[in-house]
Amino acid sequence: MARAVTTNRKVVSTVFGWAIAILIFFPILWTILTSFKTEAEAIASPPSFLVFDWTLENYSTVQERSDYFLHFMNSVILSLGSTVLGLLIAIPAAWSMAFVPAKRTKDVLMWMLSTKMLPPVGVLVPIYLIFRDIGLLDTRLGLVIVLTLINLPIIIWMLFTYFREIPGDILEAARMDGASLRDEIIHVLTPMAVPGIASTLLLNVILAWNEAFWTLNLTAANAAPLTAFIASYSSPEGLFYAKLSAASTMAIAPILILGWFSQKQLVRGLTFGAVK
Amino acid sequence: MATQHSRAAARTMISPAVILLLGWMLIPLGLTIYFSFLRYNLLMPGANPFVGFENYAYFFTDPAFWPAVINTLLLVGGVLLITIVGGVLLALLLDQPIWGRGIVRILVIAPFFVMPTVSALVWKNMFFHPVNGLFGQLAKGLGFEPFDFLAQAPLASIILIVSWQWLPFATLILLTALQSLDSEQLEAAEMDGAGALSRFRHIALPHLARAITVVILIQTIFLLSVFAEILVTTNGGPGNASTNLTYLIYAQSLLQFDVGLGSAGGVFAILLANIVAFFLMRMIGKNLDL
């Protein structure tokens, strides 16, 4: 009897769960499907769902007409560059706060986080003018710097929470066994720190890839990553649905895949330990 | 254990991050405040005289100011309402036994990873477009007049787009919180004859209260700065109908080139965000035991 009830319940929640999941995912699914249609079919009425002449033409057209690859590479360079640079600055900082906490470590951490709360539009004007004056507007270097700085607090904070989970006793045990500081770092700490660093890297690449305030305001043709490139479709090319969909699909696909691996880190990285 | 030596090393390791963040905070912030007291327009080169609070007076009496404040509140409030209520319901659903739960979770979370310009354009063209959009076609198929979402209900349409982006975030965090709920407590309540609704009200909801607060605060910080979605869909229009504070300040600074006015707006935006940040920081600080 009890078993029947639970099975029924599972059927009901499965049906509801799938229905809502497909509804939420539908805009993405629709974009992917449309990217394989011809322009005529993309706006056909009534819309065709799966039965249409699948074509890859839009993908090649997007590349030919708009130099898609340049913007894709810009996105890769900006997100990876800012993440790696951020990690290089953040790892020592998070490390020292986690293993040699001082009286004011908590204040420093909280202050770092507070810089993340600064609304970008509040500092748009000076950054824009500084960039204009020193020639950093529409350069990859300029954006790497900005993206590094805006995400640095999140990187430090995430690394700190991971490093703190590394038990200090292990260090002492290694020291007792006669390990030098160098051995300690290479053979004991690094292997334990790698998963946390990898998770941080993953989440930060996603955040930088999708950043759409600074990338829109500080770039033009040269350094524009995919966020800004796609925005250029807002008119009048946006009416070419199939090409818009192909460009969109290519822009979101890598991050969707990375994102699915990072669900857990997302909670940790964006709530700063306030939800466990 | 920490020796003088390791303390000094620690300070050295942390200083690049501190110096960079300090510079990133103080230099632009100082300049924004400084510019906000100057008559400074990029279209009118020359001396930029000190004008006291003139820019602030202009900013607060600009006919676009109050609509922008109201739009900002509606946008933040609307998205919060939809994502919190939807997120709680979804989290409760995803916490149930479901066949293929992993895939369902992945599908639900996906919109969070879509870049803002893509989601705005996809919604604008492929759903909201009165003739070719899916909603328009659906309306026509059912015999209704097509409705031009972004022209007739621009703010509501943008709220829908932004909610779609943030619902996964709220759901994921609330689900994480829900999964840390003590199942024995729930079972005990069930044995005592508590119905599903009362179990939710008296056990799950109080347990979620903290996570809900965190979601509200974090989302508010980000929602105050919604920009790309507006730029791509409506450019703040028609008129000011979908201009929020961020967009207004952007328009004053980079479209009208009024550096002074835009900076005064920027200072206001910073103060506003700080009010929210204050409460968020307090909650995070309480949870951080050092």
Coordinates of C-alpha atoms in Angstrom, one line a residue:
Chain A
M1 CA 0.0 0.0 0.0
A2 CA 2.7 2.5 1.1
R3 CA 4.7 1.4 -1.9
A4 CA 1.9 2.1 -4.3
V5 CA 1.4 5.6 -2.8
T6 CA 5.1 6.5 -3.3
T7 CA 5.1 5.2 -6.9
N8 CA 2.0 7.3 -7.7
R9 CA 3.6 10.3 -6.1
K10 CA 6.8 9.7 -8.1
V11 CA 4.8 9.5 -11.3
V12 CA 3.0 12.8 -10.5
S13 CA 6.1 14.7 -9.6
T14 CA 8.0 13.2 -12.6
V15 CA 5.3 14.5 -15.0
F16 CA 5.2 17.9 -13.3
G17 CA 9.0 18.1 -13.1
W18 CA 9.5 17.3 -16.7
A19 CA 6.7 19.6 -18.0
I20 CA 8.1 22.6 -16.1
A21 CA 11.7 21.8 -17.0
I22 CA 10.9 21.6 -20.7
L23 CA 8.9 24.9 -20.4
I24 CA 11.8 26.7 -18.8
F25 CA 14.3 25.2 -21.3
F26 CA 12.0 25.8 -24.3
P27 CA 13.5 29.2 -25.4
I28 CA 16.9 27.6 -25.6
L29 CA 15.6 24.5 -27.4
W30 CA 13.7 26.7 -29.8
T31 CA 16.8 28.8 -30.5
I32 CA 18.8 25.7 -31.2
L33 CA 16.1 24.2 -33.5
T34 CA 15.6 27.5 -35.4
S35 CA 19.4 27.7 -36.1
F36 CA 19.0 24.6 -38.3
K37 CA 16.1 26.1 -40.3
T38 CA 16.1 28.2 -43.5
E39 CA 15.1 31.8 -42.9
A40 CA 11.7 31.2 -44.6
E41 CA 11.0 28.2 -42.4
A42 CA 12.2 30.1 -39.3
I43 CA 9.2 32.5 -39.6
A44 CA 6.8 30.1 -41.2
S45 CA 3.3 30.1 -39.8
P46 CA 2.3 27.8 -38.3
P47 CA 5.9 27.2 -37.0
S48 CA 7.4 23.8 -37.8
F49 CA 8.8 22.0 -34.8
L50 CA 10.9 19.1 -35.8
V51 CA 9.8 18.4 -39.4
F52 CA 11.8 20.7 -41.6
D53 CA 14.8 20.6 -43.9
W54 CA 17.6 20.7 -41.5
T55 CA 20.5 22.8 -42.7
L56 CA 23.8 24.0 -41.5
E57 CA 23.9 26.9 -43.8
N58 CA 23.3 29.6 -41.1
Y59 CA 26.4 28.6 -39.2
S60 CA 28.6 29.2 -42.2
T61 CA 26.8 32.4 -43.2
V62 CA 27.2 33.8 -39.7
Q63 CA 31.0 33.2 -39.9
E64 CA 31.3 34.6 -43.4
R65 CA 29.4 37.7 -42.9
S66 CA 30.4 38.8 -39.4
D67 CA 33.8 37.3 -38.6
Y68 CA 32.2 35.3 -35.8
F69 CA 35.5 33.6 -35.0
L70 CA 37.2 36.9 -34.0
H71 CA 34.5 37.6 -31.4
F72 CA 34.5 34.0 -30.2
M73 CA 38.3 34.2 -29.7
N74 CA 37.8 37.5 -27.9
S75 CA 35.4 35.8 -25.5
V76 CA 37.9 33.0 -24.9
I77 CA 40.8 35.4 -24.4
L78 CA 38.8 37.7 -22.1
S79 CA 37.3 35.0 -19.9
L80 CA 40.3 32.8 -19.7
G81 CA 42.7 35.8 -19.4
S82 CA 40.9 37.5 -16.7
T83 CA 40.3 34.2 -14.8
V84 CA 44.0 33.2 -14.9
L85 CA 45.2 36.6 -14.0
G86 CA 42.6 36.7 -11.2
L87 CA 43.8 33.3 -9.9
L88 CA 47.4 34.4 -9.9
I89 CA 46.5 37.4 -7.7
A90 CA 44.0 35.6 -5.6
I91 CA 45.7 32.3 -4.8
P92 CA 48.4 33.8 -2.6
A93 CA 45.9 36.1 -0.9
A94 CA 43.3 33.4 -0.2
W95 CA 46.1 31.1 0.9
S96 CA 47.5 33.4 3.5
M97 CA 44.1 34.3 4.8
A98 CA 43.1 30.7 5.1
F99 CA 46.3 29.4 6.7
V100 CA 47.7 32.4 8.6
P101 CA 44.5 34.2 9.6
A102 CA 45.2 37.5 11.5
K103 CA 42.9 39.5 13.7
R104 CA 41.7 41.6 10.8
T105 CA 41.4 38.8 8.2
K106 CA 37.6 38.8 8.5
D107 CA 37.4 42.6 8.0
V108 CA 39.7 42.3 4.9
L109 CA 37.5 39.6 3.4
M110 CA 34.3 41.5 4.0
W111 CA 35.8 44.6 2.6
M112 CA 36.9 42.8 -0.5
L113 CA 33.4 41.5 -1.0
S114 CA 32.0 45.0 -0.6
T115 CA 33.9 46.1 -3.6
K116 CA 31.8 43.7 -5.6
M117 CA 28.7 45.5 -4.5
L118 CA 29.7 48.7 -6.2
P119 CA 27.2 49.2 -9.1
P120 CA 29.1 49.3 -12.4
V121 CA 27.2 52.3 -13.6
G122 CA 28.4 54.2 -10.6
V123 CA 32.0 54.1 -12.0
L124 CA 31.2 53.9 -15.7
V125 CA 32.2 57.5 -16.5
P126 CA 35.6 57.6 -14.9
I127 CA 36.6 54.2 -16.2
Y128 CA 35.4 55.1 -19.7
L129 CA 37.4 58.4 -19.6
I130 CA 40.5 56.8 -18.2
F131 CA 40.3 54.1 -20.9
R132 CA 39.8 56.7 -23.6
D133 CA 42.8 58.7 -22.4
I134 CA 45.3 55.9 -22.2
G135 CA 44.0 54.1 -25.3
L136 CA 42.5 51.1 -23.7
L137 CA 39.0 51.5 -25.2
D138 CA 38.1 48.5 -27.4
T139 CA 41.3 46.6 -26.5
R140 CA 41.4 43.1 -25.1
L141 CA 43.9 44.1 -22.5
G142 CA 41.6 46.8 -21.1
L143 CA 38.8 44.4 -20.7
V144 CA 40.9 41.7 -19.2
I145 CA 41.9 44.2 -16.5
V146 CA 38.3 45.3 -15.8
L147 CA 37.0 41.7 -15.8
T148 CA 39.8 40.6 -13.5
L149 CA 39.1 43.3 -11.0
I150 CA 35.3 42.9 -10.9
N151 CA 35.6 39.2 -10.4
L152 CA 38.6 39.2 -8.1
P153 CA 36.5 39.4 -4.9
I154 CA 34.5 36.3 -5.9
I155 CA 37.7 34.4 -6.8
I156 CA 39.3 35.2 -3.5
W157 CA 36.3 34.4 -1.5
M158 CA 35.7 31.1 -3.2
L159 CA 39.3 30.0 -2.9
F160 CA 39.3 31.0 0.7
T161 CA 36.3 28.8 1.5
Y162 CA 38.0 25.9 -0.3
F163 CA 41.4 26.4 1.3
R164 CA 39.9 26.5 4.7
E165 CA 38.6 23.0 4.3
I166 CA 42.1 21.7 4.0
P167 CA 42.9 20.4 7.5
G168 CA 45.9 22.1 9.1
D169 CA 46.8 18.9 10.9
I170 CA 48.0 17.4 7.7
L171 CA 50.6 20.1 7.4
E172 CA 51.9 19.3 10.9
A173 CA 52.0 15.6 10.2
A174 CA 54.1 16.3 7.1
R175 CA 56.4 18.5 9.0
M176 CA 56.9 15.9 11.7
D177 CA 57.9 13.5 8.9
G178 CA 60.6 16.0 8.0
A179 CA 59.0 17.6 5.0
S180 CA 60.4 21.0 4.0
L181 CA 58.2 24.0 3.2
R182 CA 58.7 23.3 -0.4
D183 CA 57.7 19.6 -0.1
E184 CA 54.7 20.7 1.9
I185 CA 53.5 23.0 -0.8
I186 CA 54.2 20.7 -3.8
H187 CA 53.3 17.4 -2.3
V188 CA 50.7 18.0 0.3
L189 CA 48.9 21.3 -0.2
T190 CA 48.8 21.6 -4.0
P191 CA 47.0 18.3 -4.6
M192 CA 44.4 19.2 -2.0
A193 CA 43.9 22.6 -3.4
V194 CA 43.6 21.7 -7.0
P195 CA 39.9 20.8 -7.0
G196 CA 39.0 24.1 -5.3
I197 CA 41.1 26.1 -7.8
A198 CA 39.5 24.2 -10.7
S199 CA 36.0 24.9 -9.5
T200 CA 36.8 28.6 -9.0
L201 CA 38.3 28.7 -12.5
L202 CA 35.2 27.1 -14.0
L203 CA 32.7 29.5 -12.3
N204 CA 34.7 32.5 -13.1
V205 CA 35.1 31.7 -16.8
I206 CA 31.3 31.5 -16.9
L207 CA 30.8 34.8 -15.2
A208 CA 33.4 36.5 -17.4
W209 CA 32.0 35.0 -20.6
N210 CA 28.5 36.3 -19.8
E211 CA 29.5 39.7 -18.5
A212 CA 27.5 42.3 -20.4
F213 CA 27.9 45.7 -18.9
W214 CA 31.6 46.5 -19.4
T215 CA 31.9 44.4 -22.5
L216 CA 29.1 46.4 -24.1
N217 CA 30.3 49.8 -23.0
L218 CA 34.1 49.5 -23.5
T219 CA 34.3 47.6 -26.8
A220 CA 33.6 48.3 -30.5
A221 CA 34.6 46.2 -33.5
N222 CA 38.0 44.9 -32.3
A223 CA 37.8 43.6 -28.8
A224 CA 34.1 42.9 -28.7
P225 CA 33.4 39.5 -27.2
L226 CA 30.3 37.5 -28.1
T227 CA 28.0 39.4 -25.7
A228 CA 28.6 42.6 -27.7
F229 CA 28.7 40.8 -31.0
I230 CA 25.2 39.4 -30.4
A231 CA 23.9 42.8 -29.3
S232 CA 24.8 44.1 -32.8
Y233 CA 22.0 41.8 -34.0
S234 CA 19.4 43.8 -32.3
S235 CA 18.6 45.6 -35.5
P236 CA 17.9 45.1 -38.3
E237 CA 19.7 41.8 -38.8
G238 CA 17.7 40.5 -35.8
L239 CA 14.9 39.8 -38.2
F240 CA 17.0 37.0 -39.7
Y241 CA 15.9 34.5 -37.1
A242 CA 17.8 31.5 -38.3
K243 CA 21.1 33.4 -38.4
L244 CA 20.4 35.1 -35.1
S245 CA 19.7 31.6 -33.7
A246 CA 22.9 30.1 -35.1
A247 CA 25.0 33.0 -33.7
S248 CA 23.2 32.6 -30.3
T249 CA 23.6 28.9 -30.2
M250 CA 27.3 29.1 -30.8
A251 CA 27.6 31.8 -28.2
I252 CA 25.9 29.9 -25.4
A253 CA 26.8 26.3 -26.2
P254 CA 30.3 26.3 -24.6
I255 CA 29.1 27.9 -21.4
L256 CA 26.0 25.8 -21.2
I257 CA 28.2 22.7 -21.2
L258 CA 30.6 24.2 -18.7
G259 CA 27.7 25.4 -16.6
W260 CA 26.2 22.0 -16.2
F261 CA 29.4 20.9 -14.5
S262 CA 29.4 23.8 -12.1
Q263 CA 26.0 23.6 -10.4
K264 CA 27.5 23.1 -7.0
Q265 CA 30.2 25.7 -7.3
L266 CA 27.5 28.2 -8.4
V267 CA 25.8 28.1 -5.0
R268 CA 29.1 28.4 -3.2
G269 CA 30.5 31.0 -5.5
L270 CA 27.6 33.3 -5.5
T271 CA 26.3 33.1 -2.0
F272 CA 29.7 33.6 -0.3
G273 CA 29.1 30.8 2.1
A274 CA 25.8 32.2 3.3
V275 CA 23.9 29.2 2.1
K276 CA 25.3 25.7 2.6
Chain B
M1 CA 52.0 28.5 15.3
A2 CA 52.0 31.5 13.1
T3 CA 55.5 33.0 13.5
Q4 CA 56.5 36.6 12.9
H5 CA 58.1 35.3 9.7
S6 CA 55.0 33.7 8.4
R7 CA 52.9 36.7 9.3
A8 CA 55.2 38.9 7.2
A9 CA 55.0 36.4 4.3
A10 CA 51.2 36.4 4.6
R11 CA 51.1 40.1 4.4
T12 CA 53.2 40.0 1.2
M13 CA 51.0 37.4 -0.3
I14 CA 47.8 39.4 0.3
S15 CA 49.0 42.8 -0.6
P16 CA 48.7 42.7 -4.4
A17 CA 45.0 41.8 -4.1
V18 CA 44.4 44.5 -1.5
I19 CA 46.2 47.2 -3.5
L20 CA 44.5 46.4 -6.7
L21 CA 41.0 46.3 -5.1
L22 CA 41.7 49.4 -3.2
G23 CA 42.7 51.2 -6.4
W24 CA 39.8 49.8 -8.3
M25 CA 37.5 51.1 -5.6
L26 CA 39.0 54.4 -4.7
I27 CA 40.2 55.9 -8.0
P28 CA 36.9 55.6 -10.0
L29 CA 34.8 56.3 -6.9
G30 CA 36.8 59.4 -6.2
L31 CA 36.6 60.5 -9.8
T32 CA 32.9 59.9 -9.9
I33 CA 32.3 62.1 -6.9
Y34 CA 34.7 64.7 -8.2
F35 CA 33.1 64.8 -11.7
S36 CA 29.6 65.1 -10.1
F37 CA 30.5 68.6 -8.8
L38 CA 31.7 69.8 -12.2
R39 CA 29.9 71.2 -15.2
Y40 CA 31.5 68.7 -17.6
N41 CA 30.1 67.8 -21.0
L42 CA 32.3 66.0 -23.5
L43 CA 30.5 67.9 -26.3
M44 CA 31.5 71.2 -24.9
P45 CA 35.3 71.1 -24.3
G46 CA 37.0 73.8 -22.3
A47 CA 37.1 74.6 -18.7
N48 CA 35.0 72.3 -16.4
P49 CA 33.9 74.7 -13.7
F50 CA 33.0 73.6 -10.2
V51 CA 29.2 74.0 -9.9
G52 CA 28.5 72.6 -6.4
F53 CA 25.3 70.5 -6.3
E54 CA 24.0 71.7 -9.7
N55 CA 24.3 68.3 -11.3
Y56 CA 22.4 66.7 -8.4
A57 CA 19.7 69.3 -8.7
Y58 CA 19.4 68.5 -12.4
F59 CA 19.5 64.7 -11.8
F60 CA 16.7 64.7 -9.2
T61 CA 14.5 67.2 -11.1
D62 CA 15.0 65.5 -14.5
P63 CA 11.5 64.4 -15.7
A64 CA 13.0 61.0 -16.4
F65 CA 14.2 60.6 -12.8
W66 CA 11.1 59.5 -11.0
P67 CA 9.9 57.2 -13.9
A68 CA 13.4 55.6 -13.7
V69 CA 13.1 55.1 -9.9
I70 CA 9.7 53.6 -10.2
N71 CA 10.8 51.4 -13.1
T72 CA 13.8 50.2 -11.1
L73 CA 11.6 49.3 -8.1
L74 CA 9.1 47.5 -10.4
L75 CA 11.8 45.7 -12.2
V76 CA 13.6 44.6 -9.0
G77 CA 10.4 43.9 -7.1
G78 CA 8.7 42.1 -10.0
V79 CA 11.6 39.8 -10.7
L80 CA 12.1 39.1 -7.0
L81 CA 8.5 38.2 -6.6
I82 CA 8.4 35.8 -9.6
T83 CA 11.8 34.2 -8.9
I84 CA 11.2 33.7 -5.1
V85 CA 7.7 32.3 -5.4
G86 CA 8.6 30.3 -8.5
G87 CA 11.9 29.3 -7.0
V88 CA 10.4 27.9 -3.8
L89 CA 7.7 26.0 -5.7
L90 CA 10.3 24.6 -8.1
A91 CA 12.7 23.7 -5.4
L92 CA 10.0 21.8 -3.5
L93 CA 9.1 20.0 -6.8
L94 CA 12.8 19.1 -7.6
D95 CA 13.2 17.8 -4.1
Q96 CA 10.7 15.1 -4.8
P97 CA 11.6 11.8 -6.2
I98 CA 11.6 12.2 -10.0
W99 CA 12.7 9.9 -12.8
G100 CA 15.6 11.6 -14.5
R101 CA 16.0 14.2 -11.8
G102 CA 19.5 15.0 -13.0
I103 CA 18.4 16.0 -16.5
V104 CA 15.4 17.9 -15.1
R105 CA 17.7 19.9 -12.9
I106 CA 20.1 20.6 -15.8
L107 CA 17.2 21.9 -18.0
V108 CA 15.9 24.1 -15.2
I109 CA 19.3 25.7 -14.5
A110 CA 20.2 26.3 -18.1
P111 CA 18.8 29.8 -18.6
F112 CA 21.3 31.1 -16.0
F113 CA 24.1 30.3 -18.3
V114 CA 22.7 32.2 -21.3
M115 CA 24.4 35.5 -21.8
P116 CA 22.1 38.5 -21.2
T117 CA 22.3 39.8 -24.8
V118 CA 21.3 36.4 -26.2
S119 CA 18.3 35.9 -23.9
A120 CA 17.1 39.4 -24.6
L121 CA 17.4 39.0 -28.4
V122 CA 15.8 35.6 -28.4
W123 CA 12.9 36.7 -26.4
K124 CA 12.5 40.0 -28.3
N125 CA 12.5 38.5 -31.8
M126 CA 11.4 34.9 -31.5
F127 CA 8.8 35.2 -28.8
F128 CA 7.6 38.8 -28.4
H129 CA 7.7 39.9 -32.1
P130 CA 4.0 40.7 -32.9
V131 CA 4.0 39.0 -36.3
N132 CA 6.8 36.4 -36.4
G133 CA 7.2 35.7 -32.7
L134 CA 5.9 32.5 -31.3
F135 CA 3.5 34.3 -29.0
G136 CA 2.1 36.4 -31.9
Q137 CA 1.6 33.2 -34.0
L138 CA 0.0 31.5 -31.1
A139 CA -2.4 34.5 -30.6
K140 CA -3.2 34.5 -34.3
G141 CA -3.8 30.8 -34.3
L142 CA -6.3 31.2 -31.4
G143 CA -8.0 34.1 -33.2
F144 CA -6.7 36.9 -31.0
E145 CA -5.2 40.2 -32.1
P146 CA -1.4 40.1 -32.0
F147 CA 0.0 41.9 -29.1
D148 CA 3.3 43.9 -29.4
F149 CA 4.8 43.1 -26.1
L150 CA 7.8 45.4 -26.1
A151 CA 5.8 48.4 -27.4
Q152 CA 2.7 48.0 -25.2
A153 CA 4.1 46.4 -22.1
P154 CA 7.9 47.0 -22.3
L155 CA 8.7 46.8 -18.6
A156 CA 6.5 43.7 -18.0
S157 CA 8.2 42.0 -20.9
I158 CA 11.7 42.9 -19.6
I159 CA 10.6 41.6 -16.1
L160 CA 9.7 38.3 -17.8
I161 CA 13.0 38.0 -19.6
V162 CA 15.0 38.8 -16.5
S163 CA 12.9 36.5 -14.3
W164 CA 13.6 33.7 -16.8
Q165 CA 17.3 34.3 -16.3
W166 CA 17.2 34.5 -12.5
L167 CA 14.7 31.8 -11.7
P168 CA 17.3 29.1 -12.0
F169 CA 19.6 30.9 -9.5
A170 CA 16.8 31.2 -6.9
T171 CA 15.8 27.6 -7.5
L172 CA 19.3 26.2 -7.2
I173 CA 20.0 28.0 -3.9
L174 CA 16.6 27.2 -2.4
L175 CA 17.0 23.6 -3.4
T176 CA 20.4 23.4 -1.8
A177 CA 19.0 24.8 1.4
L178 CA 16.0 22.5 1.2
Q179 CA 18.2 19.5 0.9
S180 CA 19.9 20.3 4.2
L181 CA 16.6 20.1 5.9
D182 CA 16.4 17.3 8.5
S183 CA 14.2 14.6 7.0
E184 CA 13.6 13.0 10.3
Q185 CA 11.9 16.2 11.5
L186 CA 9.6 16.0 8.5
E187 CA 8.8 12.4 9.0
A188 CA 8.1 13.0 12.7
A189 CA 5.7 15.8 11.7
E190 CA 4.0 13.5 9.2
M191 CA 3.6 10.8 11.8
D192 CA 2.0 13.4 14.1
G193 CA -0.5 14.0 11.3
A194 CA 0.7 17.3 10.0
G195 CA -0.5 17.8 6.4
A196 CA 1.8 18.7 3.5
L197 CA 0.8 22.4 3.7
S198 CA 1.4 22.7 7.4
R199 CA 4.7 20.8 7.1
F200 CA 5.7 23.4 4.5
R201 CA 4.6 26.3 6.6
H202 CA 6.0 25.3 9.9
I203 CA 9.1 23.4 9.0
A204 CA 10.3 24.0 5.4
L205 CA 9.5 27.7 5.2
P206 CA 11.3 28.7 8.4
H207 CA 14.2 26.6 7.3
L208 CA 14.3 28.4 4.0
A209 CA 13.9 31.9 5.4
R210 CA 17.6 32.4 5.6
A211 CA 18.2 31.2 2.0
I212 CA 15.4 33.4 0.8
T213 CA 16.9 36.4 2.4
V214 CA 20.2 35.7 0.8
V215 CA 18.6 35.2 -2.6
I216 CA 16.7 38.5 -2.2
L217 CA 19.8 40.5 -1.3
I218 CA 22.1 39.0 -3.9
Q219 CA 19.6 39.3 -6.7
T220 CA 18.8 42.9 -5.7
I221 CA 22.4 43.8 -6.1
F222 CA 22.5 42.4 -9.6
L223 CA 18.9 43.5 -10.5
L224 CA 19.6 47.1 -9.7
S225 CA 22.2 47.0 -12.5
V226 CA 20.1 45.4 -15.2
F227 CA 21.4 46.9 -18.4
A228 CA 22.0 44.7 -21.4
E229 CA 18.4 43.4 -21.5
I230 CA 17.1 46.9 -21.8
L231 CA 19.7 48.1 -24.3
V232 CA 19.0 45.3 -26.6
T233 CA 15.2 45.1 -26.4
T234 CA 13.8 48.6 -26.0
N235 CA 16.6 51.1 -25.5
G236 CA 14.7 52.3 -22.5
G237 CA 11.6 53.1 -24.5
P238 CA 9.1 53.8 -25.7
G239 CA 9.7 57.2 -24.1
N240 CA 11.0 56.3 -20.7
A241 CA 8.7 53.4 -20.2
S242 CA 11.5 50.9 -19.6
T243 CA 14.3 53.1 -18.5
N244 CA 15.7 52.0 -15.1
L245 CA 18.3 54.0 -13.1
T246 CA 21.3 52.2 -14.6
Y247 CA 20.0 52.8 -18.1
L248 CA 19.2 56.5 -17.4
I249 CA 22.7 57.1 -16.0
Y250 CA 24.3 55.3 -19.0
A251 CA 22.2 57.4 -21.4
Q252 CA 23.2 60.7 -19.7
S253 CA 26.9 59.7 -19.6
L254 CA 27.6 58.0 -22.9
L255 CA 24.7 59.1 -25.1
Q256 CA 24.4 62.7 -24.0
F257 CA 28.0 62.9 -23.0
D258 CA 27.1 64.8 -19.8
V259 CA 29.8 63.5 -17.5
G260 CA 28.8 65.7 -14.6
L261 CA 25.2 64.7 -14.7
G262 CA 26.0 61.0 -15.2
S263 CA 28.4 61.1 -12.3
A264 CA 25.8 62.6 -10.0
G265 CA 23.5 59.8 -11.0
G266 CA 26.4 57.3 -10.4
V267 CA 26.8 58.6 -6.9
F268 CA 23.1 58.1 -6.3
A269 CA 23.3 54.5 -7.7
I270 CA 26.2 53.7 -5.4
L271 CA 24.3 55.0 -2.3
L272 CA 21.3 52.9 -3.3
A273 CA 23.3 49.7 -3.8
N274 CA 25.0 50.3 -0.5
I275 CA 21.8 50.2 1.5
V276 CA 21.2 46.7 0.1
A277 CA 24.8 45.7 0.4
F278 CA 24.9 46.7 4.1
F279 CA 22.3 44.1 5.0
L280 CA 23.8 41.4 2.7
M281 CA 27.2 41.9 4.2
R282 CA 25.8 41.6 7.7
M283 CA 24.3 38.2 6.9
I284 CA 27.4 36.9 5.2
G285 CA 29.6 38.2 8.1
K286 CA 27.4 36.4 10.7
N287 CA 28.0 33.2 8.9
L288 CA 31.7 33.6 8.6
D289 CA 33.3 32.3 11.8
L290 CA 37.0 33.1 12.0

